[in-house]
CSV table of C-alpha atoms and ligand atoms in Angstrom, one decimal:
chain,number,residue,atom,x,y,z
A,27,MET,CA,0.1,0.0,0.0
A,28,SER,CA,1.3,3.2,-1.1
A,29,GLU,CA,1.4,5.9,1.6
A,30,PRO,CA,-1.6,8.6,0.9
A,31,SER,CA,-0.2,12.1,-0.6
A,32,VAL,CA,-0.9,14.2,2.8
A,33,ARG,CA,1.7,16.3,4.3
A,34,PRO,CA,1.1,18.3,7.5
A,35,GLY,CA,3.4,21.4,8.6
A,36,GLY,CA,4.1,24.5,10.7
A,37,THR,CA,3.4,23.0,14.0
A,38,VAL,CA,3.3,19.5,13.9
A,39,MET,CA,2.4,17.4,17.5
A,40,GLU,CA,4.7,14.4,16.7
A,41,LEU,CA,4.0,11.2,18.6
A,42,VAL,CA,7.9,10.5,19.3
A,43,ALA,CA,8.0,7.2,20.4
A,44,PRO,CA,4.7,5.5,22.6
A,45,HIS,CA,2.7,8.0,24.9
A,46,VAL,CA,5.5,11.0,23.9
A,47,PHE,CA,4.3,14.0,21.6
A,48,ALA,CA,6.7,16.3,20.6
A,49,PRO,CA,6.1,19.7,18.7
A,50,THR,CA,8.2,20.1,16.0
A,51,LEU,CA,8.4,23.1,13.5
A,52,ARG,CA,8.3,21.5,9.9
A,53,PRO,CA,7.9,24.1,6.8
A,54,VAL,CA,4.1,24.9,5.6
A,55,PRO,CA,3.3,22.5,2.6
A,56,GLU,CA,2.5,23.8,-1.2
A,57,PRO,CA,0.1,22.6,-2.9
A,58,ALA,CA,0.5,20.9,-6.0
A,59,ALA,CA,-2.1,20.6,-8.9
A,60,GLY,CA,-5.1,18.8,-7.2
A,61,GLU,CA,-4.2,20.0,-3.7
A,62,VAL,CA,-5.3,21.9,-0.8
A,63,VAL,CA,-3.6,23.0,2.2
A,64,VAL,CA,-6.2,23.5,5.2
A,65,ALA,CA,-5.5,25.0,8.6
A,66,MET,CA,-6.8,22.9,11.0
A,67,ARG,CA,-8.9,24.7,14.0
A,68,ALA,CA,-10.5,20.9,15.7
A,69,LEU,CA,-9.1,17.5,15.9
A,70,GLY,CA,-11.4,14.3,17.3
A,71,LEU,CA,-9.2,12.5,19.4
A,72,CYS,CA,-10.5,8.6,17.7
A,73,GLY,CA,-9.9,5.1,19.2
A,74,THR,CA,-7.3,3.7,16.6
A,75,ASP,CA,-5.4,7.4,17.7
A,76,LEU,CA,-5.6,5.8,20.5
A,77,HIS,CA,-3.9,2.6,20.2
A,78,MET,CA,-1.5,4.0,18.6
A,79,TYR,CA,-0.3,6.8,21.4
A,80,GLY,CA,-0.4,3.4,23.0
A,81,GLY,CA,2.1,1.8,20.9
A,82,ARG,CA,0.7,0.5,17.7
A,83,ALA,CA,1.7,2.8,15.2
A,84,VAL,CA,3.5,0.9,12.3
A,85,GLU,CA,6.7,3.3,13.3
A,86,TYR,CA,7.3,6.3,15.1
A,87,PRO,CA,7.8,9.4,14.5
A,88,HIS,CA,4.0,9.7,13.5
A,89,VAL,CA,1.2,12.2,13.2
A,90,VAL,CA,-1.9,10.9,14.6
A,91,GLY,CA,-5.9,12.3,13.2
A,92,HIS,CA,-8.0,11.4,10.9
A,93,ASP,CA,-11.6,13.5,12.3
A,94,GLY,CA,-11.0,17.3,11.9
A,95,ALA,CA,-12.2,20.5,11.4
A,96,ALA,CA,-10.2,23.1,8.9
A,97,VAL,CA,-10.5,25.7,7.2
A,98,VAL,CA,-8.4,25.6,3.6
A,99,THR,CA,-5.4,28.5,3.1
A,100,ALA,CA,-4.3,27.4,-0.2
A,101,ARG,CA,-5.4,25.8,-3.2
A,102,GLY,CA,-3.6,24.3,-6.2
A,103,ALA,CA,-3.9,24.4,-9.7
A,104,GLY,CA,-7.0,22.9,-10.9
A,105,VAL,CA,-9.0,22.6,-7.4
A,106,THR,CA,-12.6,23.5,-8.1
A,107,GLY,CA,-15.5,23.7,-5.5
A,108,VAL,CA,-13.7,24.9,-2.4
A,109,ALA,CA,-12.6,28.4,-1.6
A,110,VAL,CA,-9.6,29.9,0.5
A,111,GLY,CA,-11.1,30.9,4.2
A,112,GLU,CA,-14.0,28.1,3.2
A,113,ARG,CA,-14.3,26.0,6.7
A,114,VAL,CA,-14.2,21.8,5.6
A,115,THR,CA,-14.2,18.5,6.8
A,116,ILE,CA,-11.7,16.1,5.7
A,117,ASP,CA,-12.8,12.7,4.6
A,118,PRO,CA,-10.2,10.4,6.1
A,119,VAL,CA,-10.0,7.5,3.5
A,120,ALA,CA,-7.3,8.8,1.3
A,121,HIS,CA,-7.7,6.8,-2.3
A,122,CYS,CA,-6.6,6.9,-5.7
A,123,GLY,CA,-10.1,8.2,-7.3
A,124,GLN,CA,-8.9,5.7,-10.5
A,125,CYS,CA,-9.0,2.2,-9.7
A,126,ALA,CA,-11.9,-0.2,-9.7
A,127,ALA,CA,-13.1,0.4,-6.1
A,128,CYS,CA,-12.6,3.5,-6.6
A,129,THR,CA,-14.5,3.9,-9.8
A,130,ARG,CA,-17.3,2.3,-8.2
A,131,GLY,CA,-17.5,4.0,-4.6
A,132,ALA,CA,-15.5,2.0,-2.6
A,133,THR,CA,-12.9,3.9,-1.7
A,134,GLN,CA,-12.4,2.3,1.4
A,135,LEU,CA,-11.2,-0.7,-0.3
A,136,CYS,CA,-8.9,1.2,-2.7
A,137,PRO,CA,-5.5,-0.8,-3.2
A,138,ASP,CA,-3.4,2.6,-2.4
A,139,GLY,CA,-5.4,4.3,0.0
A,140,GLY,CA,-6.2,4.3,3.6
A,141,TYR,CA,-7.3,6.1,6.8
A,142,LEU,CA,-5.5,9.2,7.7
A,143,GLY,CA,-2.9,8.7,10.2
A,144,MET,CA,-2.7,5.5,10.0
A,145,LEU,CA,-0.4,3.8,7.7
A,146,GLY,CA,0.8,7.5,6.7
A,147,PRO,CA,0.7,11.0,8.0
A,148,GLY,CA,-2.1,12.6,9.7
A,149,LEU,CA,-3.9,15.7,10.6
A,150,LEU,CA,-2.3,16.3,14.4
A,151,ALA,CA,-0.7,19.4,13.0
A,152,GLU,CA,-0.7,23.3,12.8
A,153,TYR,CA,-1.3,22.9,8.2
A,154,VAL,CA,-2.0,19.9,6.2
A,155,CYS,CA,-1.6,19.4,2.1
A,156,VAL,CA,-4.4,16.8,1.8
A,157,PRO,CA,-5.8,16.2,-1.9
A,158,ALA,CA,-8.8,18.2,-2.9
A,159,ARG,CA,-11.1,15.2,-3.0
A,160,LEU,CA,-11.0,14.3,0.2
A,161,LEU,CA,-12.5,17.8,1.1
A,162,VAL,CA,-16.7,18.1,2.6
A,163,PRO,CA,-17.7,21.6,2.9
A,164,LEU,CA,-19.0,22.4,6.4
A,165,PRO,CA,-22.0,24.8,6.8
A,166,ASP,CA,-22.2,27.8,9.6
A,167,ALA,CA,-25.0,24.8,11.2
A,168,VAL,CA,-22.0,22.4,12.0
A,169,SER,CA,-19.6,23.3,14.2
A,170,ASP,CA,-15.4,22.8,14.8
A,171,LEU,CA,-16.1,20.6,17.1
A,172,ALA,CA,-19.2,18.6,15.5
A,173,ALA,CA,-16.9,18.1,12.6
A,174,THR,CA,-14.3,16.3,15.0
A,175,VAL,CA,-17.0,13.6,15.3
A,176,LEU,CA,-18.9,13.3,12.4
A,177,GLU,CA,-17.2,9.9,11.2
A,178,PRO,CA,-19.4,7.6,13.7
A,179,VAL,CA,-22.5,9.5,11.5
A,180,ALA,CA,-20.9,8.3,8.3
A,181,VAL,CA,-20.3,5.4,8.9
A,182,ALA,CA,-23.9,4.7,10.6
A,183,LEU,CA,-24.9,5.9,7.4
A,184,HIS,CA,-22.6,3.5,5.4
A,185,LEU,CA,-24.2,0.8,8.0
A,186,LEU,CA,-27.5,1.5,6.5
A,187,ALA,CA,-26.6,0.9,3.1
A,188,ARG,CA,-25.2,-2.2,3.8
A,189,VAL,CA,-27.5,-3.8,5.4
A,190,ALA,CA,-30.2,-2.7,3.9
A,191,PRO,CA,-30.4,-5.9,1.3
A,192,LEU,CA,-30.2,-8.0,3.6
A,193,LEU,CA,-33.2,-6.9,6.2
A,194,PRO,CA,-36.6,-6.7,5.9
A,195,LYS,CA,-38.0,-3.5,5.0
A,196,GLU,CA,-39.5,-3.0,8.3
A,197,PRO,CA,-36.7,-2.5,11.3
A,198,VAL,CA,-36.5,-5.7,13.0
A,199,PRO,CA,-35.3,-5.1,16.6
A,200,CYS,CA,-31.8,-4.0,17.0
A,201,ALA,CA,-28.9,-3.9,19.4
A,202,VAL,CA,-25.8,-2.0,19.5
A,203,VAL,CA,-23.1,-3.3,21.3
A,204,GLY,CA,-20.6,-0.5,22.7
A,205,GLY,CA,-21.4,3.3,24.1
A,206,GLY,CA,-18.8,4.9,22.7
A,207,PRO,CA,-18.8,8.0,20.3
A,208,LEU,CA,-19.5,5.5,17.6
A,209,GLY,CA,-22.1,3.6,19.0
A,210,ILE,CA,-24.4,6.5,20.6
A,211,LEU,CA,-23.9,8.2,17.7
A,212,LEU,CA,-24.7,5.0,15.2
A,213,GLY,CA,-28.1,4.7,18.0
A,214,VAL,CA,-29.4,8.3,17.6
A,215,VAL,CA,-28.9,7.6,13.2
A,216,LEU,CA,-30.5,3.9,13.1
A,217,ARG,CA,-33.4,5.6,15.7
A,218,HIS,CA,-33.7,8.7,12.9
A,219,HIS,CA,-34.3,5.8,10.0
A,220,GLY,CA,-37.1,3.8,12.6
A,221,TYR,CA,-35.1,1.4,14.3
A,222,ALA,CA,-35.5,1.4,17.8
A,223,PRO,CA,-32.1,0.5,18.9
A,224,HIS,CA,-31.0,-1.1,22.7
A,225,LEU,CA,-27.5,0.0,23.9
A,226,PHE,CA,-25.1,-2.5,25.3
A,227,GLU,CA,-22.3,-0.7,27.5
A,228,PRO,CA,-20.5,-1.8,31.0
A,229,GLN,CA,-19.2,2.0,31.7
A,230,GLU,CA,-22.2,4.4,33.5
A,231,THR,CA,-21.2,7.3,32.4
A,232,ARG,CA,-21.7,5.8,28.8
A,233,ARG,CA,-25.1,4.5,29.2
A,234,ASP,CA,-25.7,7.9,30.8
A,235,LEU,CA,-24.8,9.8,28.0
A,236,ALA,CA,-26.5,7.5,25.4
A,237,ALA,CA,-29.8,7.8,27.8
A,238,ALA,CA,-29.8,11.3,27.8
A,239,VAL,CA,-29.6,11.4,23.7
A,240,GLY,CA,-32.8,9.4,24.1
A,241,LEU,CA,-31.7,5.8,23.6
A,242,VAL,CA,-32.3,2.9,25.8
A,243,ALA,CA,-29.3,2.0,27.5
A,244,HIS,CA,-28.3,-1.4,29.0
A,245,PRO,CA,-25.5,-2.9,31.2
A,246,PRO,CA,-23.5,-5.5,28.8
A,247,GLU,CA,-26.0,-8.5,29.3
A,248,PRO,CA,-28.5,-10.4,26.8
A,249,ILE,CA,-31.9,-9.0,27.0
A,250,ASP,CA,-34.9,-10.4,25.1
A,251,LEU,CA,-35.6,-8.2,22.6
A,252,GLY,CA,-38.5,-10.1,20.5
A,253,ASP,CA,-38.8,-12.7,18.1
A,254,GLY,CA,-37.1,-12.9,14.8
A,255,PRO,CA,-33.9,-11.8,13.1
A,256,ARG,CA,-32.6,-8.8,14.7
A,257,LEU,CA,-29.6,-6.1,13.5
A,258,VAL,CA,-26.4,-6.7,15.8
A,259,VAL,CA,-24.0,-3.9,15.8
A,260,GLU,CA,-20.8,-4.1,17.2
A,261,THR,CA,-19.0,-1.3,17.8
A,262,SER,CA,-16.7,-1.8,20.9
A,263,ALA,CA,-13.8,-4.1,19.6
A,264,ALA,CA,-13.6,-6.0,22.4
A,265,PRO,CA,-14.0,-9.8,22.9
A,266,ALA,CA,-16.6,-9.4,25.5
A,267,GLY,CA,-18.3,-6.8,22.8
A,268,VAL,CA,-18.2,-9.6,20.4
A,269,ALA,CA,-18.9,-12.5,22.6
A,270,LEU,CA,-22.3,-10.3,23.7
A,271,ALA,CA,-23.1,-9.7,19.8
A,272,ASP,CA,-23.1,-13.4,19.8
A,273,GLU,CA,-25.5,-13.9,22.6
A,274,LEU,CA,-27.7,-10.9,21.3
A,275,ALA,CA,-28.3,-12.5,17.4
A,276,THR,CA,-31.0,-15.0,17.1
A,277,PRO,CA,-31.1,-17.3,13.8
A,278,GLY,CA,-31.1,-15.4,10.8
A,279,SER,CA,-29.9,-12.1,12.9
A,280,VAL,CA,-27.3,-9.1,10.8
A,281,VAL,CA,-24.3,-8.5,12.8
A,282,ALA,CA,-22.1,-6.0,11.5
A,283,VAL,CA,-18.8,-6.0,12.9
A,284,VAL,CA,-18.0,-2.3,12.9
A,285,GLY,CA,-15.5,-2.9,15.8
A,286,ARG,CA,-11.7,-3.8,14.9
A,287,ALA,CA,-12.2,-6.4,17.5
A,288,PRO,CA,-8.9,-9.3,17.5
A,289,HIS,CA,-11.4,-11.8,16.7
A,290,SER,CA,-15.0,-12.4,15.4
A,291,ILE,CA,-18.5,-15.2,15.8
A,292,ALA,CA,-16.4,-18.0,15.3
A,293,PRO,CA,-17.6,-20.0,12.4
A,294,PRO,CA,-19.9,-22.5,14.0
A,295,SER,CA,-22.1,-19.8,15.4
A,296,VAL,CA,-22.5,-18.2,12.2
A,297,LEU,CA,-23.5,-21.5,10.7
A,298,LEU,CA,-25.9,-22.8,12.8
A,299,LYS,CA,-27.5,-19.0,12.7
A,300,GLU,CA,-27.1,-18.7,9.8
A,301,LEU,CA,-26.3,-15.1,10.4
A,302,SER,CA,-24.8,-12.5,7.9
A,303,LEU,CA,-21.4,-11.3,9.2
A,304,ILE,CA,-20.7,-8.3,7.2
A,305,GLY,CA,-18.2,-6.3,7.7
A,306,VAL,CA,-18.5,-1.6,7.7
A,307,LYS,CA,-15.2,0.0,7.1
A,308,GLY,CA,-15.6,3.4,7.5
A,309,GLY,CA,-18.3,5.9,6.1
A,310,PRO,CA,-17.3,6.2,2.4
A,311,GLY,CA,-18.9,8.7,0.3
A,312,GLN,CA,-21.2,9.5,2.8
A,313,TYR,CA,-19.5,12.9,4.8
A,314,PRO,CA,-22.0,15.4,2.6
A,315,GLU,CA,-25.1,13.3,4.3
A,316,ALA,CA,-23.7,13.2,7.5
A,317,VAL,CA,-22.7,16.8,7.4
A,318,ARG,CA,-26.7,17.7,6.3
A,319,LEU,CA,-27.8,15.3,9.0
A,320,VAL,CA,-25.9,17.4,11.8
A,321,ALA,CA,-27.4,20.9,10.0
A,322,ASP,CA,-30.7,19.1,10.1
A,323,GLY,CA,-30.7,18.7,13.5
A,324,VAL,CA,-31.0,15.2,13.4
A,325,VAL,CA,-28.0,14.2,15.4
A,326,ASP,CA,-25.7,16.4,17.5
A,327,PRO,CA,-22.1,15.1,17.6
A,328,GLU,CA,-21.3,17.5,20.5
A,329,THR,CA,-23.1,15.2,22.3
A,330,VAL,CA,-20.5,13.1,23.0
A,331,VAL,CA,-17.4,16.0,23.2
A,332,THR,CA,-17.2,15.6,26.9
A,333,HIS,CA,-13.1,16.8,27.1
A,334,ARG,CA,-11.8,19.2,25.0
A,335,PHE,CA,-7.7,20.4,25.4
A,336,GLY,CA,-5.8,23.0,23.5
A,337,TRP,CA,-3.3,22.0,20.5
A,338,HIS,CA,-0.5,22.1,22.9
A,339,GLU,CA,-2.3,20.2,25.1
A,340,ALA,CA,-1.8,17.0,23.3
A,341,ALA,CA,0.0,14.7,25.3
A,342,GLU,CA,-2.5,15.3,28.2
A,343,ALA,CA,-5.3,14.8,26.1
A,344,PHE,CA,-4.4,11.5,25.3
A,345,ARG,CA,-3.6,10.5,28.7
A,346,ILE,CA,-7.0,11.1,30.5
A,347,SER,CA,-8.8,9.9,27.1
A,348,VAL,CA,-6.3,6.5,27.3
A,349,ASP,CA,-6.5,6.3,31.5
A,350,ARG,CA,-10.3,7.3,32.1
A,351,PRO,CA,-12.7,5.4,30.1
A,352,ASP,CA,-14.8,6.0,33.0
A,353,LEU,CA,-15.1,9.6,32.8
A,354,VAL,CA,-13.9,10.6,28.6
A,355,VAL,CA,-16.2,9.5,26.0
A,356,ARG,CA,-14.8,11.7,23.2
A,357,THR,CA,-12.5,14.5,23.5
A,358,ALA,CA,-11.2,17.0,21.3
A,359,LEU,CA,-8.0,19.7,20.5
A,360,VAL,CA,-9.7,23.0,19.9
A,361,GLY,CA,-8.4,26.4,19.5
A,362,ALA,CA,-5.4,28.9,18.6
A,363,TRP,CA,-2.5,27.2,17.3
A,364,ARG,CA,-0.4,30.3,18.6
B,132,ZN,ZN1,-12.3,7.8,13.5
B,133,ZN,ZN1,-8.5,3.6,-5.9
C-alpha cells in the first residue's frame, strides 16, 4: 500500500514514541495540482489514535489524527469546489480515485488508499496538505467541535446501506454493542431511520450519555429483544463485546462488524444460526450526507464530546482519554495554534 499524499506542516505534534508527543516545526506545505492546504481548527481523538498513542503505530515518529475541522488556506492548480477561507472537514479515507474500487464508489477498499493518520501521516498539525477530493464543506450550522465526530454518523449511513439488502423493509429489533462515540451516534442515526436500538455498554457514564440522547441503554448482558432476526451492531472492538453480539444474535440475524476486535463470531455460530456477518469499514462517500444530518439537527455530535484541550495539551488529552474511560467519552483538541 502506498502512502496517501498527506503532508503536515507548521507546528506538527509528532508522536515520537508511545505516549510521547513533541512539537516540531516543519515548512508549511505547498499544494501541488489537485491538492489543498488547510489550517486545522479542531481534531477529535478517535479509538485508533489512542491505540497508536499506546504503541500500535507502524513506526515512530508518527502524526495521528483523522477527524477534524479546518479552513482552506491555499489551493493547488485545477482545484474547484472549495474556496480559500472556507470551513471544511476532511473525509479520512484516502484513495486514488481511479482504480476499480474507487470507480464504483468503494473508496474504503482502494488498494492504494488508507485512513489518514494510520499508515501515513494524519491531521495533528497546524497545517495539512491533502488531496482536494477529500474535502467536504461545512455549513455554519455544523460547528468545528461537531466536525470532530462526524465519522460515526458517516459510518452509520454506510452501515444502513450495507444491511439494507439483507433485512426486511420494516426495521427489525436492533442491538448496538458498545456505547462509545461510535455506538451512541450510530444509535441516534439508526433511530432516525426507524430502528429502536438497544445499546449495551459496561461504563455507567456512557450509558447515562446514551440515555440523555434518548437511547435505551443496558449493562452488557443479553436481554430478550423479541422474536425473529435482529440487526446487531458490534462497535466495542472488545472480545467481550463480540461474545455479547453473538449472544444477542438470533437465527437469521445480521451482525455488522464495525469495531476492530481481534476476532469475530466463530464459524459454528455463524453457520448454525445462519447469521449474515458483514464488515462496515468507515463511511465512504457519506460525509456530505453526514454533514447534512448534523446541520438539520437530526444528530448532534457535540453531545459525545466530554473533554476539550488546546493543541499543545495533546499529551494530556491522550493520557486522560486512555486512562479514564469511566470519565471520558470523546476528546477534542481545539483553539488557536499560536
Ligand atoms: Zn475516527
Ligand atoms: Zn483507488
